[in-house]
Short mmCIF file of C-alpha atoms and ligand atoms in Angstrom, two decimals:
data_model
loop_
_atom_site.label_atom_id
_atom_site.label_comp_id
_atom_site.label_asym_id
_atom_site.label_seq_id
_atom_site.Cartn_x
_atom_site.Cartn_y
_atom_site.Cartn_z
CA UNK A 9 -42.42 13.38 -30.84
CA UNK A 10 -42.81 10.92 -28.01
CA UNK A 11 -40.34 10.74 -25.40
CA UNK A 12 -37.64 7.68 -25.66
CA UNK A 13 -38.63 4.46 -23.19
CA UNK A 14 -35.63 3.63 -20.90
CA UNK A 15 -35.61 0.65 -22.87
CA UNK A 16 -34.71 2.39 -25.87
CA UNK A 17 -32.16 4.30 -23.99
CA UNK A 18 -30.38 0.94 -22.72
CA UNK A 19 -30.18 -0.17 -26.10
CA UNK A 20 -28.39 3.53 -27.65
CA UNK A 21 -26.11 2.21 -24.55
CA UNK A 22 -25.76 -1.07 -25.85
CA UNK A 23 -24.85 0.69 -29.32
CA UNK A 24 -22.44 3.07 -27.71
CA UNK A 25 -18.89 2.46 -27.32
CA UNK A 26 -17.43 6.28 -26.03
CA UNK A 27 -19.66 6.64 -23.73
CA UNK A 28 -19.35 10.30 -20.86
CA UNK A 29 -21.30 10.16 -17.90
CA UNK A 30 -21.53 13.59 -16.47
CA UNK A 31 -22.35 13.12 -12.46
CA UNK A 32 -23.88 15.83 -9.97
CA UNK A 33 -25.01 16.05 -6.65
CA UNK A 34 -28.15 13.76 -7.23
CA UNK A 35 -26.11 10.32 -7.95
CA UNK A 36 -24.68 10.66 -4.51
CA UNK A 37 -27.82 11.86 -2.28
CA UNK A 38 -29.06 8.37 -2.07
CA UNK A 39 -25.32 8.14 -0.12
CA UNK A 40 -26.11 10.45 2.32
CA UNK A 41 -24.58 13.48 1.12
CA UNK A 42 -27.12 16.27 0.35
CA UNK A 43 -27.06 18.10 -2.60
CA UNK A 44 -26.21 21.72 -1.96
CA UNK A 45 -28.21 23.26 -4.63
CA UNK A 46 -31.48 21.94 -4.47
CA UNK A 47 -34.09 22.55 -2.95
CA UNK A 48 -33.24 20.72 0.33
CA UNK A 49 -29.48 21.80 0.13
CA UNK A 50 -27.76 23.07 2.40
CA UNK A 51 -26.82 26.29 0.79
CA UNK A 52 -30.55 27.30 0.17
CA UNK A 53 -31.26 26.54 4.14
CA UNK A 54 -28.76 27.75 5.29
CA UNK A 55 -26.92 30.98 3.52
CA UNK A 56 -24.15 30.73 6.22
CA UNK A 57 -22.74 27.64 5.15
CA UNK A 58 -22.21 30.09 1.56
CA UNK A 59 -19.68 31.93 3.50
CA UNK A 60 -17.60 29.03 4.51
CA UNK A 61 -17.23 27.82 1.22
CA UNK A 62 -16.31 31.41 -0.02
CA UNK A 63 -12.44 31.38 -0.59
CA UNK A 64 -12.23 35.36 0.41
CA UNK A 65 -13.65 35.12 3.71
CA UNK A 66 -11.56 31.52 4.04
CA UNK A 67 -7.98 33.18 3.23
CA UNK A 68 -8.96 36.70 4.84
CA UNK A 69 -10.16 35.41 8.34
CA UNK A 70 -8.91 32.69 10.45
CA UNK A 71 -12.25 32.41 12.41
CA UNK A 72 -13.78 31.08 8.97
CA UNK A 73 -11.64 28.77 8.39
CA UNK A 74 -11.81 27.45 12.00
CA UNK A 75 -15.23 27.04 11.33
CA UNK A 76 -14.37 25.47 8.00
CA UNK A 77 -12.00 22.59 9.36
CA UNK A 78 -14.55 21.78 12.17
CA UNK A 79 -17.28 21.33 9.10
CA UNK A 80 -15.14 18.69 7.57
CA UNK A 81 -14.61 16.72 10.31
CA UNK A 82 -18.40 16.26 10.01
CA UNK A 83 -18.72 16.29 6.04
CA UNK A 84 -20.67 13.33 4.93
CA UNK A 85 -18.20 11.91 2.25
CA UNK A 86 -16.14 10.77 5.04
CA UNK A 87 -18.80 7.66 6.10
CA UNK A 88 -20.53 7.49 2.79
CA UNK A 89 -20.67 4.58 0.86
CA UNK A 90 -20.97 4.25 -2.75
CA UNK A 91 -24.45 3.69 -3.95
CA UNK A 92 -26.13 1.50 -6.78
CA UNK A 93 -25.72 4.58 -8.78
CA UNK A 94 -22.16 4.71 -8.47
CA UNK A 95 -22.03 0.82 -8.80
CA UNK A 96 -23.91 0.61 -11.91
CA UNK A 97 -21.50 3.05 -13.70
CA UNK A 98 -18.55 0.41 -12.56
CA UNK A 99 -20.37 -1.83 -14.79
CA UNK A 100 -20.23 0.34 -17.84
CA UNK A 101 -16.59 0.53 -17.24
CA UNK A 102 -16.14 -3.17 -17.16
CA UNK A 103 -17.86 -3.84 -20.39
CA UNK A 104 -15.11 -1.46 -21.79
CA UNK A 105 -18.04 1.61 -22.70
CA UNK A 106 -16.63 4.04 -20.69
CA UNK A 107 -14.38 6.45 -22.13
CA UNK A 108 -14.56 9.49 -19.37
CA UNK A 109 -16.72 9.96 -16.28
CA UNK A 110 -17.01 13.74 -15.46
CA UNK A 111 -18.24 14.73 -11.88
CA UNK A 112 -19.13 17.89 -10.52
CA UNK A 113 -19.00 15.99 -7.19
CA UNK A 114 -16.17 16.47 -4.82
CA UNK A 115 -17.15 13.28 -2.49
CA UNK A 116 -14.69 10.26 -4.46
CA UNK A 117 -17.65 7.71 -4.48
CA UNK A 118 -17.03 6.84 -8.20
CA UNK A 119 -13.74 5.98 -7.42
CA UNK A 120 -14.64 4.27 -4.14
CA UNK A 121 -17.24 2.60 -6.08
CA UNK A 122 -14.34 1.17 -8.11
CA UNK A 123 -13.84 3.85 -11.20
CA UNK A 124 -10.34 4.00 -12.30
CA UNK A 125 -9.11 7.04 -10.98
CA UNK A 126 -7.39 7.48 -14.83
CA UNK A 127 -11.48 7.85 -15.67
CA UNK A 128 -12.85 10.10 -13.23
CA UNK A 129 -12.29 14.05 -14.85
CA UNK A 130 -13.10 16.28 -11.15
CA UNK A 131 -14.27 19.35 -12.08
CA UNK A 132 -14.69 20.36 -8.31
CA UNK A 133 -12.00 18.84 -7.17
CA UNK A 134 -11.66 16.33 -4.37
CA UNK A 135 -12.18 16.58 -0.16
CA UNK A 136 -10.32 13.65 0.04
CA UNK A 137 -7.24 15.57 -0.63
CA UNK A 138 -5.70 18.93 1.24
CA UNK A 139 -3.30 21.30 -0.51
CA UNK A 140 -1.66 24.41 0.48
CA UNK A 141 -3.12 27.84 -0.84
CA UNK A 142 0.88 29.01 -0.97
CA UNK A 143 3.45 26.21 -2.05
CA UNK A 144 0.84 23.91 -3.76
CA UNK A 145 1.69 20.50 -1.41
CA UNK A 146 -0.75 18.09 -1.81
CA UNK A 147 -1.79 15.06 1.09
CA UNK A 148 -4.20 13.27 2.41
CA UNK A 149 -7.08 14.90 3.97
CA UNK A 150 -7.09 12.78 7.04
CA UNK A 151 -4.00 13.08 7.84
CA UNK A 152 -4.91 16.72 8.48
CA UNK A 153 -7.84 16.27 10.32
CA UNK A 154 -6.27 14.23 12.53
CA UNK A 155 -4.24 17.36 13.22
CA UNK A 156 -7.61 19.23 13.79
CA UNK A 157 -8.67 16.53 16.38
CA UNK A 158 -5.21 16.67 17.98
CA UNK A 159 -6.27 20.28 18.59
CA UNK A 160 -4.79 22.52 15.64
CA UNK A 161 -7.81 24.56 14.65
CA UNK A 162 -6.45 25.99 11.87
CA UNK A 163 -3.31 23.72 10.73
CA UNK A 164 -0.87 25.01 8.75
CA UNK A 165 1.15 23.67 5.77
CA UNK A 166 4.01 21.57 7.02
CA UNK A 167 6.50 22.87 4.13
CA UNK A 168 5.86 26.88 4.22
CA UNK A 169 3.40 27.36 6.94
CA UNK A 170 0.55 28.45 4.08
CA UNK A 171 -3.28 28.07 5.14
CA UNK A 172 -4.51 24.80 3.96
CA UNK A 173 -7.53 23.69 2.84
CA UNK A 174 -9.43 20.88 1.26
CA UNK A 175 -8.53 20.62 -2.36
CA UNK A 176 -11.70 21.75 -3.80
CA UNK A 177 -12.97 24.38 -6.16
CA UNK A 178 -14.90 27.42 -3.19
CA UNK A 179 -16.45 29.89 -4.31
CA UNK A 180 -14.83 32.79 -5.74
CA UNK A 181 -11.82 30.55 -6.66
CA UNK A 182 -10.65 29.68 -10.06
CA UNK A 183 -11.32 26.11 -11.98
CA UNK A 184 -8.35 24.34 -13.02
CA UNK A 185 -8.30 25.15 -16.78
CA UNK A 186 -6.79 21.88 -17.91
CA UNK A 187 -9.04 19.93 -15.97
CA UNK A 188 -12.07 21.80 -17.69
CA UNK A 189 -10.22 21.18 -20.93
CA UNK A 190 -10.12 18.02 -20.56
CA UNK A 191 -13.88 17.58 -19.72
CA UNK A 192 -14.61 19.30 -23.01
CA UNK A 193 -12.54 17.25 -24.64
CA UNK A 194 -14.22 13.60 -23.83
CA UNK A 195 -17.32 15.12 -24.38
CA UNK A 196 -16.66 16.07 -28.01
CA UNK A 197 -15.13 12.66 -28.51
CA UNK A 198 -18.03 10.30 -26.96
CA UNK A 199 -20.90 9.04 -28.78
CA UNK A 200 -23.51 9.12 -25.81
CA UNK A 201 -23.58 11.70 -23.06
CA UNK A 202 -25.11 10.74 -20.05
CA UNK A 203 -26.06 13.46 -17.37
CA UNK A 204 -27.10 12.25 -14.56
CA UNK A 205 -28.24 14.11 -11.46
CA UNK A 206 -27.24 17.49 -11.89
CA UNK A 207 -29.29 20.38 -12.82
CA UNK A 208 -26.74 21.40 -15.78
CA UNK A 209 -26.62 25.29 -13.85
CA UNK A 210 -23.07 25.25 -13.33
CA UNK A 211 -20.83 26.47 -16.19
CA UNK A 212 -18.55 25.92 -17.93
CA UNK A 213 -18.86 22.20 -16.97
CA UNK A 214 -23.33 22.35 -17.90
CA UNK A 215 -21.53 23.68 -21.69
CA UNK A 216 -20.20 19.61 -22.38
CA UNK A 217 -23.70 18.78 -22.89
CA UNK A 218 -24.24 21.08 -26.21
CA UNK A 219 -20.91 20.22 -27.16
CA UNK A 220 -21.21 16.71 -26.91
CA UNK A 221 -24.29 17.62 -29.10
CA UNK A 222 -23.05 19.36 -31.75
CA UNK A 223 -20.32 16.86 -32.20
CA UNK A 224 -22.88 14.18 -32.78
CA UNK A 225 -23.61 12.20 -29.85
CA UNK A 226 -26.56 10.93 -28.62
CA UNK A 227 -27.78 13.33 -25.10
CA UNK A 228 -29.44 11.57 -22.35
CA UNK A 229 -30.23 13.33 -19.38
CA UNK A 230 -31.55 11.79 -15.99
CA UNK A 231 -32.21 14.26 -13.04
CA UNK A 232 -35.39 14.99 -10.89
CA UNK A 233 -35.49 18.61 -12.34
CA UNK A 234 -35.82 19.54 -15.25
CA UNK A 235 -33.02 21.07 -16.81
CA UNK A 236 -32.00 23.71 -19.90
CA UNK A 237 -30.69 21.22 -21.86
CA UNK A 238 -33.88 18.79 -22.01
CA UNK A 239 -34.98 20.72 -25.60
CA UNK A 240 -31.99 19.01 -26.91
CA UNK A 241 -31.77 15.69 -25.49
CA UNK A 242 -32.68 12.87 -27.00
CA UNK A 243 -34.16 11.49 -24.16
CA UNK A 244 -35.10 12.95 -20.75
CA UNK A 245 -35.39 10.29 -18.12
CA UNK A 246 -37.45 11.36 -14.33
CA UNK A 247 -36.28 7.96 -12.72
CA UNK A 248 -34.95 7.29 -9.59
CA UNK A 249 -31.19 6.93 -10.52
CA UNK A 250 -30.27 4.51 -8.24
CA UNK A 251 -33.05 1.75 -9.52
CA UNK A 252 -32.74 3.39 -13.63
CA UNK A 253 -28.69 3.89 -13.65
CA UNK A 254 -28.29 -0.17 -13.02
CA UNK A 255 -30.44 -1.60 -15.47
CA UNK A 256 -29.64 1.49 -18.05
CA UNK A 257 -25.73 -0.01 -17.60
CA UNK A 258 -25.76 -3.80 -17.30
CA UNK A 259 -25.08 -5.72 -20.17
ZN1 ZN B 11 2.79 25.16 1.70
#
């Protein structure tokens, strides 16, 4: 059996009306922000950068997260700009197909892009926010930084003096279970998954795809690589996502 055209694909999206878009690393590259994981990421250059995202060395020594706070000053996602990726998927929302968008991404761009936050299920978390490893307080990220270029290396939570830190998922730290609930959740309920840009390695988020599967949707995966899941999609698309995503979506 032949591979689906994209043209068949944009009409299953025409048909759709739940549809979950599941977003990794490769929607945003074309943003700017490199994906960590592949073979250009930053991770498999550069093993160091591991450590810093390792919540054990982050909470056990204050050098690391030093380091840490001085590598978000510089983190991409602050200056990136949506993409027609992230644009495209605005459209899907507007002609009322979107019922979740779940993003292993921690860089807000689908919500930049204009997403309603209400949408957008972060199974990573977000940069844009800070929270406090001890009492749980939640702000602004750049209100922190600012605090870093004032000259605080390592500032501390304003209501208990806890380490803070971006409010992402490190390594070695645990996902928020009803977030991950909730992203198996839309995916049983939607009648096409879309994957798009993300190699489908990390669980248990990669596990929505055979779910949304077995529940009866249609699976349609985009991403440069190929992934574990392509046996059971019903179409595999090896398109550039930011010239494939808009003319999968528009009406
Ligand atoms: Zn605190």
């Amino acid at each position: 059996m032949s591979n689906p055209s994209v043209d068949t694909v944009r009409k299953w999206i025409d048909a759709a009306r739940r549809v979950v878009v599941l977003t990794g690393a490769g929607i945003s590259t074309d943003s700017g922000i490199p994906d960590f994981r592949g073979p250009q990421g930053v991770w498999t250059k550069n093993p160091l950068a591991e450590k810093l995202s390792d919540i054990r060395y982050y909470v056990a020594d204050g050098e690391v997260r030093k380091a840490s706070w001085q590598s978000r000053l510089e983190h991409p996602a602050f200056m990136a700009q949506p993409n027609a990726g992230h644009l495209a998927l605005v459209a899907l929302e507007r002609r009322g197909k979107l019922h979740a968008l779940i993003t292993q991404n921690i860089d807000g761009l689908h919500q930049r892009a204009g997403i309603a936050s209400e949408l957008v299920v972060e199974v990573h978390g977000n940069l844009h926010q800070a929270v406090c490893l001890s009492c749980g307080w939640k702000g602004p990220m750049q209100a922190v930084l600012d605090r870093v270029r004032a000259g605080e290396e390592d500032p501390a939570c304003g209501e208990c003096d806890g380490i803070l830190k971006s409010d992402t998922i490190s390594f070695g730290q645990a996902l928020v279970p009803e977030v991950i609930d909730r992203a198996m959740r839309v995916a049983a309920e939607c009648d096409l998954l879309l994957a798009v840009g993300s190699t489908l390695q990390v669980y248990p988020v990669a596990g929505a795809v055979p779910l949304a599967k077995e529940a009866g949707a249609r699976v349609v995966i985009m991403n440069a690589q190929p992934t574990q899941f392509d046996d059971i999609a019903d179409a595999v698309l090896r398109m550039h996502i930011g010239e494939a995503l808009p003319y999968l979506c528009a009406g």
